[in-house]
mmCIF file of C-alpha atoms (C1' of nucleotides) in Angstrom:
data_model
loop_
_atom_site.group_PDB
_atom_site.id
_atom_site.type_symbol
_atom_site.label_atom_id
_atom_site.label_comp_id
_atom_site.label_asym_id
_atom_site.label_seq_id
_atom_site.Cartn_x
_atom_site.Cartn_y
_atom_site.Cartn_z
ATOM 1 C CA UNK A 1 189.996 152.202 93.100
ATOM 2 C CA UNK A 2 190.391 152.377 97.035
ATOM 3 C CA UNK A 3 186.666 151.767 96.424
ATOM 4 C CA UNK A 4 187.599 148.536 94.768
ATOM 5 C CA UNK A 5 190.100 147.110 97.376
ATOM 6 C CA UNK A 6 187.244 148.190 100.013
ATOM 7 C CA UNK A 7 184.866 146.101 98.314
ATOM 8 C CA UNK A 8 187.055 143.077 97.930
ATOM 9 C CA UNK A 9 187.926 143.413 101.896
ATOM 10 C CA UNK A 10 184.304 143.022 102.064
ATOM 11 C CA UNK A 11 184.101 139.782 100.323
ATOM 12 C CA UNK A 12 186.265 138.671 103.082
ATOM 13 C CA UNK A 13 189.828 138.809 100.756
ATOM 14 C CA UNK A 14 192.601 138.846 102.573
ATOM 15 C CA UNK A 15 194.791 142.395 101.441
ATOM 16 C CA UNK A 16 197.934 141.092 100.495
ATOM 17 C CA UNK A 17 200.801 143.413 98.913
ATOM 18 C CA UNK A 18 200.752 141.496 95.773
ATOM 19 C CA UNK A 19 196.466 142.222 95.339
ATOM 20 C CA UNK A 20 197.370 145.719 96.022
ATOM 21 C CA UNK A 21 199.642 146.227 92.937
ATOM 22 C CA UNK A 22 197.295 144.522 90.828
ATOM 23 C CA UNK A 23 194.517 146.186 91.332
ATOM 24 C CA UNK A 24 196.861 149.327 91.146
ATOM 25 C CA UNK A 25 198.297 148.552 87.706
ATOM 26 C CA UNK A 26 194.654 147.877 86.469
ATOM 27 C CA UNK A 27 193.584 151.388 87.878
ATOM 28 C CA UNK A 28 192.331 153.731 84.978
ATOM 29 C CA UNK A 29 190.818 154.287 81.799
ATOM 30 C CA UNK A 30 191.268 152.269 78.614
ATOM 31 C CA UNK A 31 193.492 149.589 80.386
ATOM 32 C CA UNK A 32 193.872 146.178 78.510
ATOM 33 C CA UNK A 33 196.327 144.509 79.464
ATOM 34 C CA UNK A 34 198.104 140.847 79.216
ATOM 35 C CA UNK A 35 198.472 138.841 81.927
ATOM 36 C CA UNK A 36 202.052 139.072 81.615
ATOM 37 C CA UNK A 37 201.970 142.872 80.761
ATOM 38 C CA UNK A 38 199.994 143.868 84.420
ATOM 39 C CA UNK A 39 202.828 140.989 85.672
ATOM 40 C CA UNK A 40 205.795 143.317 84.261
ATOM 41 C CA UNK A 41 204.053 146.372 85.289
ATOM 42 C CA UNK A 42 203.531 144.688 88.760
ATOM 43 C CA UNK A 43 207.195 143.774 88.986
ATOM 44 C CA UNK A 44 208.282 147.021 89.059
ATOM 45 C CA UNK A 45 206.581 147.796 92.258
ATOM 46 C CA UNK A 46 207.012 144.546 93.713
ATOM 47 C CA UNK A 47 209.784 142.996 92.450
ATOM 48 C CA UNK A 48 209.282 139.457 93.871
ATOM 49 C CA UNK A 49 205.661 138.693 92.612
ATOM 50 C CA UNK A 50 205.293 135.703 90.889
ATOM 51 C CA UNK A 51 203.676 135.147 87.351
ATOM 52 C CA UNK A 52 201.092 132.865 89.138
ATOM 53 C CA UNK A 53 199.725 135.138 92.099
ATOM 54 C CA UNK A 54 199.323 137.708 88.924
ATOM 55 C CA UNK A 55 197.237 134.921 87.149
ATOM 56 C CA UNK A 56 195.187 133.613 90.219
ATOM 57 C CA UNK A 57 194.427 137.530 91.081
ATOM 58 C CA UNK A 58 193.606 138.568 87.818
ATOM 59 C CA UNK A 59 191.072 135.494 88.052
ATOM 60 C CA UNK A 60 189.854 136.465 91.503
ATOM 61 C CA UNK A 61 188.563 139.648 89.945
ATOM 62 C CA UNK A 62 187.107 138.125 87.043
ATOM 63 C CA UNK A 63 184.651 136.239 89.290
ATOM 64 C CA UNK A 64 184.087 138.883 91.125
ATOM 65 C CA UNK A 65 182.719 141.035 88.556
ATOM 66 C CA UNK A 66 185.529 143.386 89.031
ATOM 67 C CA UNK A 67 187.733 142.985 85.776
ATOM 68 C CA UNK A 68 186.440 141.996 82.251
ATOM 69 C CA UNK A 69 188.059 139.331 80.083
ATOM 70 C CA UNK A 70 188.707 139.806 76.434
ATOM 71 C CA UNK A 71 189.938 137.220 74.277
ATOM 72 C CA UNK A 72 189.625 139.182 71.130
ATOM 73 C CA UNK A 73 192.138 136.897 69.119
ATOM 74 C CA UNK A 74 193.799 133.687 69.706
ATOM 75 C CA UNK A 75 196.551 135.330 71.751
ATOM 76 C CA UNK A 76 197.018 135.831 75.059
ATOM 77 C CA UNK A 77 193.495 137.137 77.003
ATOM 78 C CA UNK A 78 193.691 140.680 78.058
ATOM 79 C CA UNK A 79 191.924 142.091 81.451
ATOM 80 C CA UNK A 80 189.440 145.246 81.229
ATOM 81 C CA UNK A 81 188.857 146.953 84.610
ATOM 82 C CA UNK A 82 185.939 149.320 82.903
ATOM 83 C CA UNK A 83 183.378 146.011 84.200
ATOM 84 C CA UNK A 84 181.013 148.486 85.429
ATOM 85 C CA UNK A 85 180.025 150.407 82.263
ATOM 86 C CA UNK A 86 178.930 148.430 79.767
ATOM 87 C CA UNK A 87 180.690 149.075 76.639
ATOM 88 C CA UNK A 88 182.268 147.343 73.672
ATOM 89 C CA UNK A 89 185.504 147.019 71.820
ATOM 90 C CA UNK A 90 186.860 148.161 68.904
ATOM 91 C CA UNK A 91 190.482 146.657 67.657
ATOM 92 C CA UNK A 92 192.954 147.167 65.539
ATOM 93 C CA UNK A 93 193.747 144.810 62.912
ATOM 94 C CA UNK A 94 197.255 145.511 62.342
ATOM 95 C CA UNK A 95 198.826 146.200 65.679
ATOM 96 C CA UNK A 96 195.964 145.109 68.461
ATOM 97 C CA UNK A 97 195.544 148.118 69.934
ATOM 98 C CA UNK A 98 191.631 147.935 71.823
ATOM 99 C CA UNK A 99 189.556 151.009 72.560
ATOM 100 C CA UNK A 100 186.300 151.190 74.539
ATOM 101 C CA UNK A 101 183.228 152.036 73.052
ATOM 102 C CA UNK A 102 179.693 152.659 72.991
ATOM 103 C CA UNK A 103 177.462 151.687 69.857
ATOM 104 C CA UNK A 104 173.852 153.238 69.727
ATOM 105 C CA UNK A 105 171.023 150.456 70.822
ATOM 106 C CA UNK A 106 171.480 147.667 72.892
ATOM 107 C CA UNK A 107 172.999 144.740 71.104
ATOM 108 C CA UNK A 108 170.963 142.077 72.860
ATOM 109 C CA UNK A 109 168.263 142.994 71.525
ATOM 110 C CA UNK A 110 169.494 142.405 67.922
ATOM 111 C CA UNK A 111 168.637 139.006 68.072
ATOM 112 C CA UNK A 112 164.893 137.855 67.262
ATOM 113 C CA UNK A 113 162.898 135.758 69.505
ATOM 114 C CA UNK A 114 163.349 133.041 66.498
ATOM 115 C CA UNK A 115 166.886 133.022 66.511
ATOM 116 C CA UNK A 116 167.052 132.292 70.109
ATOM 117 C CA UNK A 117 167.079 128.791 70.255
ATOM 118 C CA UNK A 118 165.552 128.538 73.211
ATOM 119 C CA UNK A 119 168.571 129.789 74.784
ATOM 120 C CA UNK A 120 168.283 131.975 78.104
ATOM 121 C CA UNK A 121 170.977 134.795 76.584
ATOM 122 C CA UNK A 122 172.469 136.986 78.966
ATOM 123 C CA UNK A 123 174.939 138.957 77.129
ATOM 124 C CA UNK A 124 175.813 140.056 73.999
ATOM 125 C CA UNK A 125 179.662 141.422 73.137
ATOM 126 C CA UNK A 126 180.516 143.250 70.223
ATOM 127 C CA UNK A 127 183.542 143.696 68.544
ATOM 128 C CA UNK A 128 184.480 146.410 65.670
ATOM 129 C CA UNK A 129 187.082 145.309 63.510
ATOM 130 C CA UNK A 130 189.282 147.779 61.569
ATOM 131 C CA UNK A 131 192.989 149.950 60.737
ATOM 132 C CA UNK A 132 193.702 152.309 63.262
ATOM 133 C CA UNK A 133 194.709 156.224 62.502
ATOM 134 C CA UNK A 134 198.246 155.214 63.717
ATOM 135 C CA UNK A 135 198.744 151.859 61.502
ATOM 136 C CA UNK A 136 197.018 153.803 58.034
ATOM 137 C CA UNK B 1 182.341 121.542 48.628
ATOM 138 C CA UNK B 2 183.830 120.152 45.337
ATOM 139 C CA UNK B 3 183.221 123.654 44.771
ATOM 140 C CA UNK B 4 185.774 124.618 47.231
ATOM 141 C CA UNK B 5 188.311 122.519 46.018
ATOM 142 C CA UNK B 6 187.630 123.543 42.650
ATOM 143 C CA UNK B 7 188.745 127.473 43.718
ATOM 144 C CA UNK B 8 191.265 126.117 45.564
ATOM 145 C CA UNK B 9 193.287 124.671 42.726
ATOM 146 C CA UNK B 10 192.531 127.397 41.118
ATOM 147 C CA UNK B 11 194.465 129.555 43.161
ATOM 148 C CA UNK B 12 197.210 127.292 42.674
ATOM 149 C CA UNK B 13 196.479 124.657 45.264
ATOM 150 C CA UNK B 14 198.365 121.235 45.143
ATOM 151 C CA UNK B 15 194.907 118.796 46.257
ATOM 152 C CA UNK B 16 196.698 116.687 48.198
ATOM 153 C CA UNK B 17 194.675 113.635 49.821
ATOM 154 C CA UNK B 18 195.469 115.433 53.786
ATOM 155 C CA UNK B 19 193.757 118.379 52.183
ATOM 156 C CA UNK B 20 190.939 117.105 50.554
ATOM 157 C CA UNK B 21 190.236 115.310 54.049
ATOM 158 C CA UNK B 22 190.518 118.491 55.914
ATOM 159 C CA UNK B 23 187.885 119.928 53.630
ATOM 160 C CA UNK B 24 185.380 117.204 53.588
ATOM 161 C CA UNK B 25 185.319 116.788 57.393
ATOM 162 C CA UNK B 26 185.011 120.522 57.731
ATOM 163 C CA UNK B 27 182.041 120.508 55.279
ATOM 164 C CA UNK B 28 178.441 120.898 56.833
ATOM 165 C CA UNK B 29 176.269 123.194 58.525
ATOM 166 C CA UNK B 30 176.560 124.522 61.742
ATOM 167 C CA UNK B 31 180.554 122.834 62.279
ATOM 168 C CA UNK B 32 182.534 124.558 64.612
ATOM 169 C CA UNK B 33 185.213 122.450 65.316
ATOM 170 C CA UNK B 34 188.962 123.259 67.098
ATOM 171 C CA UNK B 35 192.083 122.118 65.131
ATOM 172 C CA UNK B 36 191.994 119.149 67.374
ATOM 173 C CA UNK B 37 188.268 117.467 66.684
ATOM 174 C CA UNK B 38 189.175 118.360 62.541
ATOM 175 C CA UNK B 39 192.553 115.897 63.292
ATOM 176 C CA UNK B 40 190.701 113.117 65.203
ATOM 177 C CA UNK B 41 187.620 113.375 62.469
ATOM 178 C CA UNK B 42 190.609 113.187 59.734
ATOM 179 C CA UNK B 43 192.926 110.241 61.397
ATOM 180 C CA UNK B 44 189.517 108.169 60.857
ATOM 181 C CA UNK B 45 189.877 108.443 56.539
ATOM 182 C CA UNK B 46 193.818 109.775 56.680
ATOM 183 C CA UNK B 47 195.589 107.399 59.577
ATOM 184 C CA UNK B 48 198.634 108.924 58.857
ATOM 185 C CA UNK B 49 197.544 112.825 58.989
ATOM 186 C CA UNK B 50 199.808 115.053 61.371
ATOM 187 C CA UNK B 51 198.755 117.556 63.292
ATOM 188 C CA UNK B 52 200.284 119.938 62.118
ATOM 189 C CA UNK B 53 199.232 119.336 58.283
ATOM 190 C CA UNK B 54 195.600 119.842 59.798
ATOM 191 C CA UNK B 55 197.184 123.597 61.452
ATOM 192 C CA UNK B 56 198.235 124.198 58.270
ATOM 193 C CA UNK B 57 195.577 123.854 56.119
ATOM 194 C CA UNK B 58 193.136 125.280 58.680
ATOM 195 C CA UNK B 59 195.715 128.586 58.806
ATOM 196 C CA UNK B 60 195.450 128.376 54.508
ATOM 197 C CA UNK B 61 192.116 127.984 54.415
ATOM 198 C CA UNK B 62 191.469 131.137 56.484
ATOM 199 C CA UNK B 63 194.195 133.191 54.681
ATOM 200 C CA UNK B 64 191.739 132.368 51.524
ATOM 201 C CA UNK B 65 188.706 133.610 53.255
ATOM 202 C CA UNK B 66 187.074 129.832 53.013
ATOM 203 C CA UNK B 67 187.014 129.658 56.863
ATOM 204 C CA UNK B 68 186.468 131.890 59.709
ATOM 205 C CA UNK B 69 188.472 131.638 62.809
ATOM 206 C CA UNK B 70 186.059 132.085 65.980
ATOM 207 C CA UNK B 71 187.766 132.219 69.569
ATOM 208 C CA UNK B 72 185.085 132.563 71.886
ATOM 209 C CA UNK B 73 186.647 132.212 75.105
ATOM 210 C CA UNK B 74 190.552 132.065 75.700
ATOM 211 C CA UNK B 75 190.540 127.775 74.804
ATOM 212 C CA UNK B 76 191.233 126.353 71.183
ATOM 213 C CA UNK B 77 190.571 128.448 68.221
ATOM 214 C CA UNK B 78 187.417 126.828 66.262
ATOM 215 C CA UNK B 79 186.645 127.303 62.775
ATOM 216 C CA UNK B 80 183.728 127.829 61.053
ATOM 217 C CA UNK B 81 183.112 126.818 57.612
ATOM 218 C CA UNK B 82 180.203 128.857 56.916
ATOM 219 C CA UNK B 83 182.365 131.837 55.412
ATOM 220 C CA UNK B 84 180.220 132.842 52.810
ATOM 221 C CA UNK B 85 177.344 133.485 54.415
ATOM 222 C CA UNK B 86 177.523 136.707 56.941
ATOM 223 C CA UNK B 87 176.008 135.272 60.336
ATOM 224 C CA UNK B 88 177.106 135.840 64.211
ATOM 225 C CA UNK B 89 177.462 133.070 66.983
ATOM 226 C CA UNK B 90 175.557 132.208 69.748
ATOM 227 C CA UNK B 91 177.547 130.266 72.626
ATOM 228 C CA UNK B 92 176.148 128.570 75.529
ATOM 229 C CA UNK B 93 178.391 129.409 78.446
ATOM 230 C CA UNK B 94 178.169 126.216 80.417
ATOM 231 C CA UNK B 95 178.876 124.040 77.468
ATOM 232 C CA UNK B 96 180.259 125.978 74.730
ATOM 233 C CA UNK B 97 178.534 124.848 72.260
ATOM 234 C CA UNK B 98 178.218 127.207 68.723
ATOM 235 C CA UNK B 99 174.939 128.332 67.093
ATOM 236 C CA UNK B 100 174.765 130.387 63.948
ATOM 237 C CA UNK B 101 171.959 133.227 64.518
ATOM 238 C CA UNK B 102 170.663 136.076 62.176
ATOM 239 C CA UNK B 103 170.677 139.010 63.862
ATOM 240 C CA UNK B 104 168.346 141.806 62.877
ATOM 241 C CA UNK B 105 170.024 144.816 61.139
ATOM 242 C CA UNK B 106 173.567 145.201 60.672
ATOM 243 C CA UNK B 107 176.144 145.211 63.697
ATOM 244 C CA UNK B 108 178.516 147.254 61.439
ATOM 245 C CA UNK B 109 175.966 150.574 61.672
ATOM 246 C CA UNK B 110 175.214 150.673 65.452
ATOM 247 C CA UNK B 111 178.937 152.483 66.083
ATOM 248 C CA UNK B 112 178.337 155.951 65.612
ATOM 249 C CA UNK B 113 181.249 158.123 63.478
ATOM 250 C CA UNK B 114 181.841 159.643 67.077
ATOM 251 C CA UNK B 115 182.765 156.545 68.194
ATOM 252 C CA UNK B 116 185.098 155.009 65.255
ATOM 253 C CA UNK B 117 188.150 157.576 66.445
ATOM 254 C CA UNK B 118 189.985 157.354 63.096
ATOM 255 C CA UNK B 119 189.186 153.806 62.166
ATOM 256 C CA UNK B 120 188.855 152.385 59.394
ATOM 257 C CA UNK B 121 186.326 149.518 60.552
ATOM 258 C CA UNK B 122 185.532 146.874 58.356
ATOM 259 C CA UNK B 123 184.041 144.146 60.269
ATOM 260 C CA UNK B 124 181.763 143.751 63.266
ATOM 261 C CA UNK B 125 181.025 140.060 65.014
ATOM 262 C CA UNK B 126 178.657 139.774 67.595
ATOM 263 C CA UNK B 127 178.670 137.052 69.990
ATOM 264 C CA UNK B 128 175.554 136.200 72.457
ATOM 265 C CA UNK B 129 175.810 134.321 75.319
ATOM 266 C CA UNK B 130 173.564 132.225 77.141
ATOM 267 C CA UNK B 131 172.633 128.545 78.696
ATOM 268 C CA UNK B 132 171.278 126.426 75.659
ATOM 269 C CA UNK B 133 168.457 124.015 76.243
ATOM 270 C CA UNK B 134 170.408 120.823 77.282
ATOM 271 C CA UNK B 135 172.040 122.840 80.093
ATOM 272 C CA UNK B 136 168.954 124.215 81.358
ATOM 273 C "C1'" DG C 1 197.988 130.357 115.524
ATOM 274 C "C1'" DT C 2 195.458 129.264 111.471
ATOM 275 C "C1'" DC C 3 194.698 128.933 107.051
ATOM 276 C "C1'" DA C 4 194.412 131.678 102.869
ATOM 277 C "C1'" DT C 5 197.811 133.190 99.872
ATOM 278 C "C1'" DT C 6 202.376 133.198 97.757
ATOM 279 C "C1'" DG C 7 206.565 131.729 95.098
ATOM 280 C "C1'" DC C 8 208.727 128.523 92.548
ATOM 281 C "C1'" DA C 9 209.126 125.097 89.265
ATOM 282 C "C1'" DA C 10 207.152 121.667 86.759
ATOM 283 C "C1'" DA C 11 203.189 120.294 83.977
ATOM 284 C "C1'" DT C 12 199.628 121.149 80.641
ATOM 285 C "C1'" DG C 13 197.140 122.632 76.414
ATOM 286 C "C1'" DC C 14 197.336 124.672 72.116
ATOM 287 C "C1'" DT C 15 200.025 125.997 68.256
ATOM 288 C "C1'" DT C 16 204.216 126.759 65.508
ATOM 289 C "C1'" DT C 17 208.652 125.509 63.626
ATOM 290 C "C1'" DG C 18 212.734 122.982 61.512
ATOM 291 C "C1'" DC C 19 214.004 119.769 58.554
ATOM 292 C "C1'" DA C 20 214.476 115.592 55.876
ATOM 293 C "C1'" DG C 21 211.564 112.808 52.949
ATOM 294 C "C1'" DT C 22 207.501 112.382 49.724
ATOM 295 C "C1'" DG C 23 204.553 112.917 45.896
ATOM 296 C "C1'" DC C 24 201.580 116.464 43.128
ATOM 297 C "C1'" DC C 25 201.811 119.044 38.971
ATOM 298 C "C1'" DG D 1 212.021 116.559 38.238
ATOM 299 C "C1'" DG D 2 211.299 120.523 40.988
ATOM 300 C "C1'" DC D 3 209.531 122.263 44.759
ATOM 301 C "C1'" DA D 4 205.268 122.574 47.441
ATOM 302 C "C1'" DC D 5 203.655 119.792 50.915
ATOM 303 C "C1'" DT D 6 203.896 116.300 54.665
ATOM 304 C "C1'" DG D 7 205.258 113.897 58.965
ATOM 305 C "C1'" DC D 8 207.646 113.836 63.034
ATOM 306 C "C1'" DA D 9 209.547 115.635 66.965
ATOM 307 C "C1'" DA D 10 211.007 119.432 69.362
ATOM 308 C "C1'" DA D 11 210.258 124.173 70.628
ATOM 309 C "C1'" DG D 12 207.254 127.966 71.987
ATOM 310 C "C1'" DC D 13 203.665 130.631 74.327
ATOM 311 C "C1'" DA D 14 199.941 131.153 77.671
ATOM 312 C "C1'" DT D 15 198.179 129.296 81.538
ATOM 313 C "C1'" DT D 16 197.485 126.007 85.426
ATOM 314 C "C1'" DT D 17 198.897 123.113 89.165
ATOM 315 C "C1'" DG D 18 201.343 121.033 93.342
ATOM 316 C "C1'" DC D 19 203.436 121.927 97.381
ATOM 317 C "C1'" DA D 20 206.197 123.860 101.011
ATOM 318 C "C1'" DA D 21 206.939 128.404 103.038
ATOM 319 C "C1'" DT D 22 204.872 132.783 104.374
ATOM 320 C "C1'" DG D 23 202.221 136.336 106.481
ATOM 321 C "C1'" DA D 24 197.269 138.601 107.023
ATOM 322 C "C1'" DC D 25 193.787 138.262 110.166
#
DNA sequence: GTCATTGCAAATGCTTTGCAGTGCC
DNA sequence: GGCACTGCAAAGCATTTGCAATGAC
């Protein structure tokens, strides 16, 4: 985490209060988040914050490698810190809820040389589909 | 195609002409248009289509399983005819264009029981991405 | 002190909704 | 003829943008 904000510093970002309690609310495991939910959670530690800084910050870290996008519906995107370990998703079809996983093989290299299209494919995402224990 | 109208009255459809335009330009292989290109490619048979007919019957016709929703990135929703036959999209990432690929095996399989944490999973879509030919 | 970054508010893009009128069955 | 369906316009989210003020370096 510190590790993170060190590494941004690097890139030559300027350490604002605002990049602080982003990074902050996106600190831990399983965290996928709204851009409005890490701007509510924000608020609370910095109550003047605007909607925007949360947006442009959230897609600071996206270019930078730091924070993963999901758009696993048509709703709002959500932001995955976990960018570091590859993994996968699995979602729930009734209330949303995402959880990280990690299916057996690599999923790239599902995909024949004759499906490729002559492509250059550098990533493959998966994502399970199903009721969770709490919505059955 | 006719096909598809065919079950659709059966399940108690009224064919309308707005509908039967919505299904014809959606018929074809390898169509992955957003609600938007479906109402420009319907305005030119239907001048007097709305927009929101076309959001309509794109929501009915995936309610009834005849058309999958795909969001690959956080822009328009596109939808994808090909609902019949199971297949998995390849995007380029400059252009966004949609292929249907085969991959080998089935994506459903490579999550473990360890990893399924009380779900009941029924569906897994894979999406590859890479820089398609005409980008290159 | 400079210039990247912020806050605010307005604009945009996509989609849904409310409601009166139309036309399929 | 009833009521599902349509068109239109307005509302609703999620996100982006423009610009003057601010504050990190």
């Amino acid at each position: 985490m510190s590790d993170l904000l060190e590494r941004l510093r690097e890139q030559g970002w300027r350490l604002t209060a605002q990049r602080r309690v982003v990074a902050e609310v996106l600190n831990g495991q399983h965290v996928h988040y709204t851009a409005d939910e890490v701007h509510a959670r924000a608020v609370e530690r910095l109550p003047e914050i605007a909607r925007a800084t949360v947006y442009n910050t959230l897609s600071e870290l996206v270019a930078l490698g730091e924070v993963l996008e999901v758009s696993t519906d048509g709703r709002a995107k959500r932001y995955d810190p976990n960018a570091h370990h590859s993994h996968q998703h699995l979602v729930c079809s009734r209330c949303g809820t995402i959880r990280d996983v990690h299916p057996l093989g690599d999923p790239l290299a599902t995909l024949p040389e004759s499906e490729r299209f002559g492509f250059a494919i550098s990533e493959a995402t998966v994502t399970y589909r199903g009721v969770c224990p709490n919505c059955t």
